[in-house]
Coordinates of C-alpha atoms and ligand atoms in Angstrom, one line a residue:
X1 CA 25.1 -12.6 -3.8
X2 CA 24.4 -9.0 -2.7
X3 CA 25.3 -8.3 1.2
X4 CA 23.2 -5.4 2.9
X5 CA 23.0 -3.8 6.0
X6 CA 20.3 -2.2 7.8
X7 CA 20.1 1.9 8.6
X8 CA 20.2 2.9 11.9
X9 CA 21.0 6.6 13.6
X10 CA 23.2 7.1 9.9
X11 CA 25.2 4.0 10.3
X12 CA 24.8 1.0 8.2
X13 CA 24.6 -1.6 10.4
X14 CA 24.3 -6.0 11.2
X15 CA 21.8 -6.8 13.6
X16 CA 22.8 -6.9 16.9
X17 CA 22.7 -10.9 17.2
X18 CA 24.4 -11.2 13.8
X19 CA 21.5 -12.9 12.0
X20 CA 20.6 -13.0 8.6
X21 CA 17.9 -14.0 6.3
X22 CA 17.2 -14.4 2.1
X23 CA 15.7 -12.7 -0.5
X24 CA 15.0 -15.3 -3.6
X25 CA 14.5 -14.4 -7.0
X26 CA 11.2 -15.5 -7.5
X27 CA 11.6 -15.9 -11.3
X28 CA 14.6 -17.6 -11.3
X29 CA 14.1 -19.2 -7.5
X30 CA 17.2 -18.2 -6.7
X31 CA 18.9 -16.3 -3.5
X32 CA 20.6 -13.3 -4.5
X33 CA 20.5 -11.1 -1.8
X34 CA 21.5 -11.5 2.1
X35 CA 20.2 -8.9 4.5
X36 CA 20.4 -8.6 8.7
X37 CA 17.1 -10.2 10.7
X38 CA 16.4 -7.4 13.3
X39 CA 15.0 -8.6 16.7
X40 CA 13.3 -5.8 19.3
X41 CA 17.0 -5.0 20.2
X42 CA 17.3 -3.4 16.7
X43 CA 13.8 -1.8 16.9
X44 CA 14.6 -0.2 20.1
X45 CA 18.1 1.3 18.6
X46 CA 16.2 2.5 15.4
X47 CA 13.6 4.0 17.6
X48 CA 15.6 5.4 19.9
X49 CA 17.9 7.1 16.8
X50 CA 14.7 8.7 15.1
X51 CA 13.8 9.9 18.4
X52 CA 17.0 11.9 18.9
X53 CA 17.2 12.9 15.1
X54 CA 13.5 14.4 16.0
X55 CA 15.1 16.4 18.5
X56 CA 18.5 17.2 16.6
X57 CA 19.2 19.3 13.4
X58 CA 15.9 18.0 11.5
X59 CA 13.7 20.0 14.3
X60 CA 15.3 23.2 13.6
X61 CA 15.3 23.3 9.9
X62 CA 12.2 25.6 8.9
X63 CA 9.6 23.8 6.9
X64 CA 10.6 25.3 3.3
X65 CA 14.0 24.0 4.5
X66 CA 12.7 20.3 5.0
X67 CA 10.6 20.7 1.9
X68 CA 13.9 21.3 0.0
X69 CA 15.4 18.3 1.4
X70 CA 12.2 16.0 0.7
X71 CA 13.0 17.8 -3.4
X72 CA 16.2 16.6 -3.2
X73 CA 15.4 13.0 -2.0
X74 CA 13.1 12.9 -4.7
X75 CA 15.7 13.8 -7.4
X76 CA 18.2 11.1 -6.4
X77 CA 15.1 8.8 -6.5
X78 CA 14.6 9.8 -9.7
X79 CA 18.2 9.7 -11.1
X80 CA 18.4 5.8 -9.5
X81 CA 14.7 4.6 -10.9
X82 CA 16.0 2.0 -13.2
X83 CA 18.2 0.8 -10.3
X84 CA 15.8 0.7 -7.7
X85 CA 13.3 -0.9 -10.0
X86 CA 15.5 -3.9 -11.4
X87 CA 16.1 -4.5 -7.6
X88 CA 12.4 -4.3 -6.4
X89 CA 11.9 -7.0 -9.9
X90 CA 14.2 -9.4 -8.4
X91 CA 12.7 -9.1 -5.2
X92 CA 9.0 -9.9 -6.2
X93 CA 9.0 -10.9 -9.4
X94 CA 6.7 -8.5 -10.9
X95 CA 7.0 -7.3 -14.2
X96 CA 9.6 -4.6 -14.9
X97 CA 7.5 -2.4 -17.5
X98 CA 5.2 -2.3 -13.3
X99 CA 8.2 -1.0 -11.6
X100 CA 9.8 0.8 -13.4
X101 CA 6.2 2.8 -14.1
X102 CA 6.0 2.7 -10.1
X103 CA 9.4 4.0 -9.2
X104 CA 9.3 6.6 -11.7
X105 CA 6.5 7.9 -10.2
X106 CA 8.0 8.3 -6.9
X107 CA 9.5 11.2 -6.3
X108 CA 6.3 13.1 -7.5
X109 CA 5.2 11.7 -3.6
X110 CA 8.1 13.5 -2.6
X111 CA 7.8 16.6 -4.3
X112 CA 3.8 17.4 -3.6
X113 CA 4.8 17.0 0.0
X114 CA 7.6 18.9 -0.6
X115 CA 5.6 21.8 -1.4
X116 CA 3.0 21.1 1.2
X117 CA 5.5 21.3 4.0
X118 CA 5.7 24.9 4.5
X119 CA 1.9 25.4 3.7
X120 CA 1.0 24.0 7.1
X121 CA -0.3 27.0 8.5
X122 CA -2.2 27.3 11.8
X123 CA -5.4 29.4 12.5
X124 CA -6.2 32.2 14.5
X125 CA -9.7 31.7 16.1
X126 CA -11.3 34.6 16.5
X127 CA -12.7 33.6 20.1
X128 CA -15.8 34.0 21.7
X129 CA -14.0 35.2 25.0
X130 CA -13.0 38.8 26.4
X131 CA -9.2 39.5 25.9
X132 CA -7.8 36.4 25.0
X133 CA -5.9 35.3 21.8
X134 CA -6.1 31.9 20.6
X135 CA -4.4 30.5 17.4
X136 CA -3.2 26.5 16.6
X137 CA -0.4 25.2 15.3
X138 CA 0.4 22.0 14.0
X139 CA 3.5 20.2 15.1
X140 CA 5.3 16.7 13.8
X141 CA 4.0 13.5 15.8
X142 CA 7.2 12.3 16.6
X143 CA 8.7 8.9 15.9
X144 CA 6.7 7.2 12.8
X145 CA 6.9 3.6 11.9
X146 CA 6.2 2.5 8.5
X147 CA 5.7 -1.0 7.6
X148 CA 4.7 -2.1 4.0
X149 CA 3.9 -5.0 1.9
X150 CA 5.8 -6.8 -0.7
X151 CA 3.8 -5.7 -4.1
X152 CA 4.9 -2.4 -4.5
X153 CA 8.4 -1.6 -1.9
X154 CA 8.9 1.9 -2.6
X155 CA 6.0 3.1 -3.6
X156 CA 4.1 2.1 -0.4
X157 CA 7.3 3.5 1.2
X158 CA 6.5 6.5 -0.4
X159 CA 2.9 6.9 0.6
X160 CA 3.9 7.4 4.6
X161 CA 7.2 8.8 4.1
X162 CA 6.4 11.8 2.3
X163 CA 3.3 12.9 4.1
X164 CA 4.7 12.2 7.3
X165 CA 8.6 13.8 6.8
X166 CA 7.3 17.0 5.5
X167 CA 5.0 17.2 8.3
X168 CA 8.3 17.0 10.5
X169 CA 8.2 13.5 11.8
X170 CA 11.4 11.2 11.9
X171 CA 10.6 7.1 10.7
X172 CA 11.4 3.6 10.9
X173 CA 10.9 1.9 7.9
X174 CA 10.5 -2.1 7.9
X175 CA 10.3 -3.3 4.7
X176 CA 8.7 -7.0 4.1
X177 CA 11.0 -9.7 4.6
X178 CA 10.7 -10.8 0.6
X179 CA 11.3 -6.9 -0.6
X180 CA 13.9 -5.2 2.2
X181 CA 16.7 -4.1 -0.6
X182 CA 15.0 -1.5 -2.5
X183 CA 14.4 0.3 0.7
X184 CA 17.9 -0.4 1.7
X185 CA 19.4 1.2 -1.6
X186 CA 16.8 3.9 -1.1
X187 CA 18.3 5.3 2.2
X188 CA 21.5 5.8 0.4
X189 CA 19.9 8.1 -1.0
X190 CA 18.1 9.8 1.6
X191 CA 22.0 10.2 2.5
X192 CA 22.9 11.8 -0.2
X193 CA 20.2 14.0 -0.2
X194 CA 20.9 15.5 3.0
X195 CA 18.7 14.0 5.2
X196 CA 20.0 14.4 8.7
X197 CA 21.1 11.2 10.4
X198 CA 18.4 9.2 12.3
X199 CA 15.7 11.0 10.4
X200 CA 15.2 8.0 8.4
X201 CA 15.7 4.4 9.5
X202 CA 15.5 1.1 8.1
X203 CA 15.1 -2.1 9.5
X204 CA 14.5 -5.5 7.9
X205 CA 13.4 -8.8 9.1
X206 CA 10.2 -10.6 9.8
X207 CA 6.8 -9.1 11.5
X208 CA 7.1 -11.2 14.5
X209 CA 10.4 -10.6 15.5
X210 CA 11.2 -6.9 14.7
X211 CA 7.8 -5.6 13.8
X212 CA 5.9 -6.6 16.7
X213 CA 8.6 -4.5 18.3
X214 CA 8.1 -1.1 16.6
X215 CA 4.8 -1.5 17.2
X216 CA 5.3 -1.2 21.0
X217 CA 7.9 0.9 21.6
X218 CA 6.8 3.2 24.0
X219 CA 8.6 6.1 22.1
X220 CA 6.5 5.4 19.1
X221 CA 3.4 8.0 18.1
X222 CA 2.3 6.5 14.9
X223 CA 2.4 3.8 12.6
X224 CA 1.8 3.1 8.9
X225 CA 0.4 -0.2 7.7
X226 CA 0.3 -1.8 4.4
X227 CA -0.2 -5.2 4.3
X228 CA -2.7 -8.2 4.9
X229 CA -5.8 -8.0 7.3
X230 CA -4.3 -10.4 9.7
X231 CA -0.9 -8.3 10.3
X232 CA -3.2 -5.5 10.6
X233 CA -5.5 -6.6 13.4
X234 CA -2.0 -7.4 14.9
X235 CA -0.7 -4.0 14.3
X236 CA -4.3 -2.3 15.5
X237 CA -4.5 -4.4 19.0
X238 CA -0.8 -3.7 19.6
X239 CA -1.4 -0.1 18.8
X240 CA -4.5 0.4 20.8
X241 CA -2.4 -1.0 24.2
X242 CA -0.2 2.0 23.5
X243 CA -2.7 4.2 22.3
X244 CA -0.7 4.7 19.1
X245 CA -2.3 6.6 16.0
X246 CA -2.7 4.1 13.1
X247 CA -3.0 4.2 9.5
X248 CA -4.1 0.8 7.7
X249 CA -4.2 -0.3 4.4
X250 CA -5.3 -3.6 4.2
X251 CA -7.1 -6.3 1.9
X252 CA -10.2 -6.2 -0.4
X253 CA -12.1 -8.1 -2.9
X254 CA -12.8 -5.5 -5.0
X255 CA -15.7 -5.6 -7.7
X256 CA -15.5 -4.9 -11.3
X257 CA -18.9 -4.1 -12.4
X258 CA -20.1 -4.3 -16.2
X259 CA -23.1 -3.0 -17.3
X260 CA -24.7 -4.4 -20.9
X261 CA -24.8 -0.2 -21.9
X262 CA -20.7 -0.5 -21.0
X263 CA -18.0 0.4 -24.3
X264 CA -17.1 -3.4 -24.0
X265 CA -13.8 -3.3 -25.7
X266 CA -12.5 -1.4 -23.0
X267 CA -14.3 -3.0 -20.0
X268 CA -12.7 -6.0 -21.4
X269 CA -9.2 -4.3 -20.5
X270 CA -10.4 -2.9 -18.0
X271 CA -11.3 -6.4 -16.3
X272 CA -7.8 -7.9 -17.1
X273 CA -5.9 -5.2 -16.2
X274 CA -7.5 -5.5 -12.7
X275 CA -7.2 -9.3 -12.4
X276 CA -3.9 -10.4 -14.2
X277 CA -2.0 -6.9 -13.7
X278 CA 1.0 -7.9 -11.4
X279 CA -0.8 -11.6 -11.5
X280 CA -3.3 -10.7 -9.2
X281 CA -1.2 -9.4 -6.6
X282 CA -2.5 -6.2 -6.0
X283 CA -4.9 -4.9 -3.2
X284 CA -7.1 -3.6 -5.5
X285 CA -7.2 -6.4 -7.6
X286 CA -10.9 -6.8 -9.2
X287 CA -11.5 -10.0 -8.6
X288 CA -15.2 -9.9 -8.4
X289 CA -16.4 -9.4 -12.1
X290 CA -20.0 -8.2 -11.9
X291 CA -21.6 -8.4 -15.1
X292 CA -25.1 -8.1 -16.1
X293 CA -27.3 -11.2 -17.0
X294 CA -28.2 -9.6 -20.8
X295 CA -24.4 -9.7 -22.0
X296 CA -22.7 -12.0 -19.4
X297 CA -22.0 -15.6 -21.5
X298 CA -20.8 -13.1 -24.8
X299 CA -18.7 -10.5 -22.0
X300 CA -17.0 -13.9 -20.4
X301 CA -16.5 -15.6 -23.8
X302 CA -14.7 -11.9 -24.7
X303 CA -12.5 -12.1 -21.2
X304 CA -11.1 -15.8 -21.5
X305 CA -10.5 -15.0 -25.0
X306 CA -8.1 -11.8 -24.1
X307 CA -6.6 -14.0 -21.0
X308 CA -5.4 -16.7 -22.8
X309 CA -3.7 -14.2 -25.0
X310 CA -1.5 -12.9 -21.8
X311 CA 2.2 -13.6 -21.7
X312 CA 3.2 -15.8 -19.0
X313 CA 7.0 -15.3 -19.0
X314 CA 10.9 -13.3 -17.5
X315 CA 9.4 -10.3 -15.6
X316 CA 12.8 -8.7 -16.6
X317 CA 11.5 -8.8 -20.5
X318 CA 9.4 -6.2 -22.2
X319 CA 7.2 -8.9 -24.0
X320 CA 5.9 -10.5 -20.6
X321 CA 2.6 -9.6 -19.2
X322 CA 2.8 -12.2 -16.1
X323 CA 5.3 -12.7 -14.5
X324 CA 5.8 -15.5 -10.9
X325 CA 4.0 -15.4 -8.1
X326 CA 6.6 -13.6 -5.5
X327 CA 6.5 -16.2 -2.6
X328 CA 5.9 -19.7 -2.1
X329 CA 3.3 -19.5 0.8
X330 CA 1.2 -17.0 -1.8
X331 CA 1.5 -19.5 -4.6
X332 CA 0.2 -22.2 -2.4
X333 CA -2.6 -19.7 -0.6
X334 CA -3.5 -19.1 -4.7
X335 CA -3.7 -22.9 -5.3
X336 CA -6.0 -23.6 -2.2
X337 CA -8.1 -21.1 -2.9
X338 CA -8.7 -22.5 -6.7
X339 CA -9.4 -26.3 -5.2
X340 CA -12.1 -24.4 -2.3
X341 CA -13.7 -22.5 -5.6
X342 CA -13.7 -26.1 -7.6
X343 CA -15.0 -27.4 -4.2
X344 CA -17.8 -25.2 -3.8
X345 CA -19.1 -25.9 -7.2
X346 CA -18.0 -23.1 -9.1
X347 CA -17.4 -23.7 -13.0
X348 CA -13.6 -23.5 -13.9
X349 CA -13.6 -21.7 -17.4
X350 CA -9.8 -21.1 -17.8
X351 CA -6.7 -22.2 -15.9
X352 CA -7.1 -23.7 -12.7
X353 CA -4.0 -24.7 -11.8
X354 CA -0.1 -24.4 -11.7
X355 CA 1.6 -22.9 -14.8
X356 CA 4.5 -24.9 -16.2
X357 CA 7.8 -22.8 -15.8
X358 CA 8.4 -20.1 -18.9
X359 CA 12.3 -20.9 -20.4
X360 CA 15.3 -20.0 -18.0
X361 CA 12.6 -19.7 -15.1
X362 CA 12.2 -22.0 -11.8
X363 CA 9.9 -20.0 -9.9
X364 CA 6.3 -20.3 -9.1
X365 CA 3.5 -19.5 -11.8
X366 CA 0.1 -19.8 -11.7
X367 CA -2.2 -20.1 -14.8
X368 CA -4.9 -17.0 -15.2
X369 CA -8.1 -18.8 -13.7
X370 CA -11.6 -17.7 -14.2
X371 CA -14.6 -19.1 -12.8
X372 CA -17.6 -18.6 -13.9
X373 CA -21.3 -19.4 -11.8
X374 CA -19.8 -18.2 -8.6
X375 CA -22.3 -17.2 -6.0
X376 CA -21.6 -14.1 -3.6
X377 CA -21.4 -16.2 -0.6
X378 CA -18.7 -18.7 -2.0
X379 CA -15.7 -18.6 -0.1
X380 CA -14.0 -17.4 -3.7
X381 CA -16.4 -14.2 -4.1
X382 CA -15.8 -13.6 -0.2
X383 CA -11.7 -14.1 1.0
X384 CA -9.0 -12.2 -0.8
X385 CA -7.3 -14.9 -3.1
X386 CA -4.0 -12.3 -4.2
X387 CA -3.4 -14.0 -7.5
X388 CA -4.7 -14.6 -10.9
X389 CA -7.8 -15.6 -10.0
X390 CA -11.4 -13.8 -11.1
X391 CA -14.8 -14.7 -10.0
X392 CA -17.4 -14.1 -12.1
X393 CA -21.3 -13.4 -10.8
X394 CA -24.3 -12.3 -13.0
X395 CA -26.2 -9.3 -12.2
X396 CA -29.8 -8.6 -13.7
X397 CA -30.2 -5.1 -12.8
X398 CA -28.4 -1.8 -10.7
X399 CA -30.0 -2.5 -7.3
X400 CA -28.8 -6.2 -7.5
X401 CA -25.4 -5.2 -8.7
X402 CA -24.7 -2.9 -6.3
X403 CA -26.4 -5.1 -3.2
X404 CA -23.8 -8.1 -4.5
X405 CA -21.0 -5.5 -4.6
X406 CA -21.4 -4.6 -1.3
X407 CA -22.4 -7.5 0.4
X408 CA -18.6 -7.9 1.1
X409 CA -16.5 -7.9 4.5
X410 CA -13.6 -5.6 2.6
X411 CA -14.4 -2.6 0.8
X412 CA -11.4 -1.4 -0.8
X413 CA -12.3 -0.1 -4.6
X414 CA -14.9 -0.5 -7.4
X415 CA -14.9 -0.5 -10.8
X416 CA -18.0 0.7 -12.8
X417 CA -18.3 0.0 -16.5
X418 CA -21.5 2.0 -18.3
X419 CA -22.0 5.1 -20.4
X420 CA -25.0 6.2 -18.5
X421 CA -24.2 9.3 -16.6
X422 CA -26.4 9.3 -13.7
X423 CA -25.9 5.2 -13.2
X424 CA -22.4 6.6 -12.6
X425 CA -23.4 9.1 -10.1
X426 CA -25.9 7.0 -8.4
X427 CA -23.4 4.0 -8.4
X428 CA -20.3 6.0 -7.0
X429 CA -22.4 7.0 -4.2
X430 CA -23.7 3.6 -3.6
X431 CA -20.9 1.9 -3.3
X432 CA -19.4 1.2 -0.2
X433 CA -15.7 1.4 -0.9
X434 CA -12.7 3.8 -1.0
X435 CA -12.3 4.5 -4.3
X436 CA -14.5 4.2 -7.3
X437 CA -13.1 3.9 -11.2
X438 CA -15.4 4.5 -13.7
X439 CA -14.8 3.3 -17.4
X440 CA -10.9 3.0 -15.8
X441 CA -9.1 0.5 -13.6
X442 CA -6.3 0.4 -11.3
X443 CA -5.4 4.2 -11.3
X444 CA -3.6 5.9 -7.9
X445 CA -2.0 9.5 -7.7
X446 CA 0.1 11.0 -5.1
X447 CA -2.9 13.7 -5.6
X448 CA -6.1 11.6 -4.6
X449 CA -7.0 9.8 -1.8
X450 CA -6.1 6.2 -1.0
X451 CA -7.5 3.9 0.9
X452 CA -10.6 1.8 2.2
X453 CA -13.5 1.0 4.1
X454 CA -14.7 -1.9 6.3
X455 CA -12.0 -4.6 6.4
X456 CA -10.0 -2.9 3.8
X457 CA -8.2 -0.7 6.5
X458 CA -8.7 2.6 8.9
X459 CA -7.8 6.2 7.8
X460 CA -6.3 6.7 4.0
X461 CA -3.3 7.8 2.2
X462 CA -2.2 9.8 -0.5
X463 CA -4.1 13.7 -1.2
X464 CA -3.3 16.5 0.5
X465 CA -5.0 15.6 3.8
X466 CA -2.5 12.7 4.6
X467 CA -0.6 15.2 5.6
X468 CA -2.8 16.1 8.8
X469 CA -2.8 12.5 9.9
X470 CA 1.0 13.2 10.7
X471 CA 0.6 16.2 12.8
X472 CA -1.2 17.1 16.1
X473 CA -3.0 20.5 16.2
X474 CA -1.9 22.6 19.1
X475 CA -4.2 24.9 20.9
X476 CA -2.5 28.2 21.9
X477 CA -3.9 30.3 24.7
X478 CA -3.3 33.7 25.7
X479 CA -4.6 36.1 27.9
X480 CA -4.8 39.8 27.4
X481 CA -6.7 40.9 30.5
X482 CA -4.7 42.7 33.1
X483 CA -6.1 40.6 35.7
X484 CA -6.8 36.8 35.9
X485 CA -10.8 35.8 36.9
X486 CA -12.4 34.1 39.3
X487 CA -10.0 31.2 39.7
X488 CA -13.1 28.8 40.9
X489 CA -15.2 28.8 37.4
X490 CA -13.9 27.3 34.1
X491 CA -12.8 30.3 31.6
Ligands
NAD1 P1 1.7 -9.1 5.7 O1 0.6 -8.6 6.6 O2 2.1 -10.5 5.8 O3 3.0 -8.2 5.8 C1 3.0 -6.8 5.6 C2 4.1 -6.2 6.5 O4 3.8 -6.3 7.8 C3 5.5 -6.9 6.3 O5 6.5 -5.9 6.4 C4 5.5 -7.8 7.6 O6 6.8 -8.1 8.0 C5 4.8 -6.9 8.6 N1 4.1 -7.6 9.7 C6 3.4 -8.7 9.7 N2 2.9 -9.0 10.9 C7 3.3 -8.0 11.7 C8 3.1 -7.7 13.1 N3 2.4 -8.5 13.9 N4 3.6 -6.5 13.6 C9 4.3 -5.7 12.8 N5 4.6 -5.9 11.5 C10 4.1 -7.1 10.9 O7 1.2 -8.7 4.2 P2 1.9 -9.1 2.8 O8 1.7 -10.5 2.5 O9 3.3 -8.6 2.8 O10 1.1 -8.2 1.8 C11 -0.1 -8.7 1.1 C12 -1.3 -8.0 1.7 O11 -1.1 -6.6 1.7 C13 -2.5 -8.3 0.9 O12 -3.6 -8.6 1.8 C14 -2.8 -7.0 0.2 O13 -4.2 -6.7 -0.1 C15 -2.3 -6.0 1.2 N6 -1.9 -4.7 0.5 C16 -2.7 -3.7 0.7 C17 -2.5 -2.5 0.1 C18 -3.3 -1.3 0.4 O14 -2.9 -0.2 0.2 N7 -4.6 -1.4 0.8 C19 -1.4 -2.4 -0.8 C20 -0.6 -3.5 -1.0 C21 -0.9 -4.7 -0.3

């Protein structure tokens, strides 16, 4: 049993009432990890530290200065990968070929931002009034929260931290309650790195109890959001009270969309990879398969037939393609979800149900389930399911397949499977989503924008311009003139 302690102001720390909560191995179903349940007293002393870090020694380094810092968190990251990812595994469950692909990746988040830091350069504005200079610059929020999902800890993590730290900002991070020790073993290294104290903190516990508090601190400016659409809306409307910028990334029910013109080998990868990758627990899962009418009963024969190959098995070995599902209210969201599509009529082609338990394992696993006749407005083409779970609709031609694909609340991503140049153009503009793949699935870069539309969340991550989304623009104004005007009529 592993004992941690939360970050606060540079000291590790219990929470101030003493409480404590779990993490379970979801493979093995086992606790192995202990970690302090903040309340709002917590939040309140990890806001108040990143406040007075904001002020401190962090303020006055120049940005190239911060940028080496961020460099130098992204090394240690690096050196600990295999660490960090073996932890994040027995957090949630997910394969370890997935993390370790994931935390590798990283400090990349750290150093683009890195070099960003010092590029932030304000404009002069060559004004269209007599003897006055006016130039912006752009200065660091303040105190950021971040507050991330379970699927990917660090990497989430990563998305707001780097953005907003090279911009300046200090942070809270709250890690989910089933994925806190990563984070935990991550500001170590934010330590070691030379990260002035308070810059970072990190709090665990539950959304309710410590979240909820971040949220509304008054000294707060901005907060980060990855998770469902429901702690979202709670996050927004908690926000909005305190006027608080926000940055969501939420849900989707993302479509994978085959054409009969598609290389069908590798659409057939392509639609695995985004419904059984991480068993479905990804928000960009495509768990809308779109395919059209001319190839559909040969494409769906093709796609049960690679499922049924898929590993079910120890996410800790190599040879595993699915690992558990992480918690036990998803598994059971997963399983309700598969009796409502059975209920509504749709035709259950493979799976359908619980998995039995791989050797050595006594966690939760869900077979891969397809269903096949499913109708846009079922509740199973509609909801986000977050498991193993594809829903398969026929499409006769472009117009209908891209009127089914959007006809959705979420708009997260798309895949698009054809080798028709111009239906690629016309479909990535069609499409009513953040992100488009074409003949590829499931593809993110520190470099690229992330992030969606409608339900799926407000603002995006990731590119160059998350950076601006951590900085206000200042407008400087001076005057030249030897005498001040009329003091009666706006200048
Ligand atoms: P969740 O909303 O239950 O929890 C996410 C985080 O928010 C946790 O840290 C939780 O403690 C916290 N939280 C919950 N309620 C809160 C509140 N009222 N105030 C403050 N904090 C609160 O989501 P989850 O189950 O951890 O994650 C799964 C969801 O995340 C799925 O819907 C998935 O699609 C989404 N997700 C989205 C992205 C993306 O980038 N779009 C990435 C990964 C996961």
């Amino acid at each position: 049993m592993q004992d941690y302690k939360m970050l606060i102001g540079g000291e590790w720390v219990d929470a101030a009432a003493g409480e404590t909560f779990e993490s379970i191995d979801p493979y093995t179903g086992e606790v192995w990890a202990r970690l302090p349940r903040g309340r709002a007293e917590d939040a309140a002393r990890a806001v108040e530290a990143a406040e007075k870090a904001g002020r401190g020694e962090w303020s006055k380094l120049t940005a190239t200065a911060r940028g080496h810092v961020l460099r130098r968190f992204g090394d240690e990251i690096a050196a600990h990968a295999d660490h960090l990812a073996r932890i994040e595994v027995q957090d949630n469950g997910k394969l370890l070929a997935e993390m370790l692909a994931q935390v590798r990746y990283v400090p990349q988040w750290f150093y683009y931002f890195a070099g960003l830091a010092d590029k932030l350069e304000g404009a002069v504005i060559p004004i269209d009034k007599a003897n006055t200079f006016n130039f912006t610059r752009h200065e660091p929020l303040g105190v950021c929260i971040a507050i991330t999902a379970w699927n990917s800890p660090l990497l989430l993590a990563a998305y707001k931290l780097a953005p907003g730290l090279a911009a300046g900002n200090t942070f809270v991070l709250k890690p989910s309650e089933f994925t806190s020790a990563s984070a935990l073993e991550m500001g170590r290294l934010a330590e070691k790195a030379g990260l002035p104290p308070g810059v970072l903190n990190i709090v665990t516990g539950f959304g309710a109890e410590v979240g909820e508090p971040l949220v509304t601190h008054p000294k707060v400016a901005k907060i980060a959001f990855t998770g469902s659409e429901m702690g979202g809306q709670r996050v927004y409307e908690a926000a909005a009270r305190g006027l608080k910028r926000v940055t969501l990334e939420l849900g989707g029910k993302s479509p994978n969309i085959v054409f009969d013109d598609a290389n069908l080998d590798n659409a057939v990868k392509g639609v695995i990879s985004g419904i059984l990758s991480a068993t479905g627990q990804t928000c960009v899962a495509g768990s809308r398969l779109l395919v059209q009418r001319s190839i559909h009963d040969a494409f769906l024969e093709r796609v049960i037939a690679f499922a049924k190959t898929a590993k079910i098995g120890n996410p800790m070995l190599a040879g595993t393609q699915i690992g558990p599902v992480t918690t036990r209210p998803q598994y059971e969201k997963i399983l309700h979800y598969i009796d409502v599509a059975k209920n509504e009529g749709a035709r259950c082609v493979l799976g359908g149900g619980p998995a039995p338990h791989p050797e050595g394992g006594k966690g939760l696993f869900v077979q891969p389930t397809i269903f096949a006749d499913v109708r846009n407005d079922m509740r199973i083409a509609q909801e986000e399911v977050f498991g193993p779970v594809l829903s398969v609709i026929p499409f006769e031609d472009e117009a209908e397949a891209l009127a089914i694909a959007n006809d959705s609340i979420y708009g997260l991503a798309a895949g698009v499977w054809t080798q028709n140049t111009n239906r690629v153009l016309r479909m990535s503009a069609g499409l009513k989503t953040g992100m488009v793949w074409v003949n590829m699935y499931r593809a993110v870069s520190y470099m690229s924008p992330f992030g969606g539309t409608k339900r799926s969340g407000v603002g995006s991550e990731n590119g160059m311009s998350a950076i601006m989304d951590y900085v206000q623009t200042k407008s400087v104004w001076i005057s030249t003139a030897e005498e001040t005007p009329d003091p009666f009529v706006l200048g």
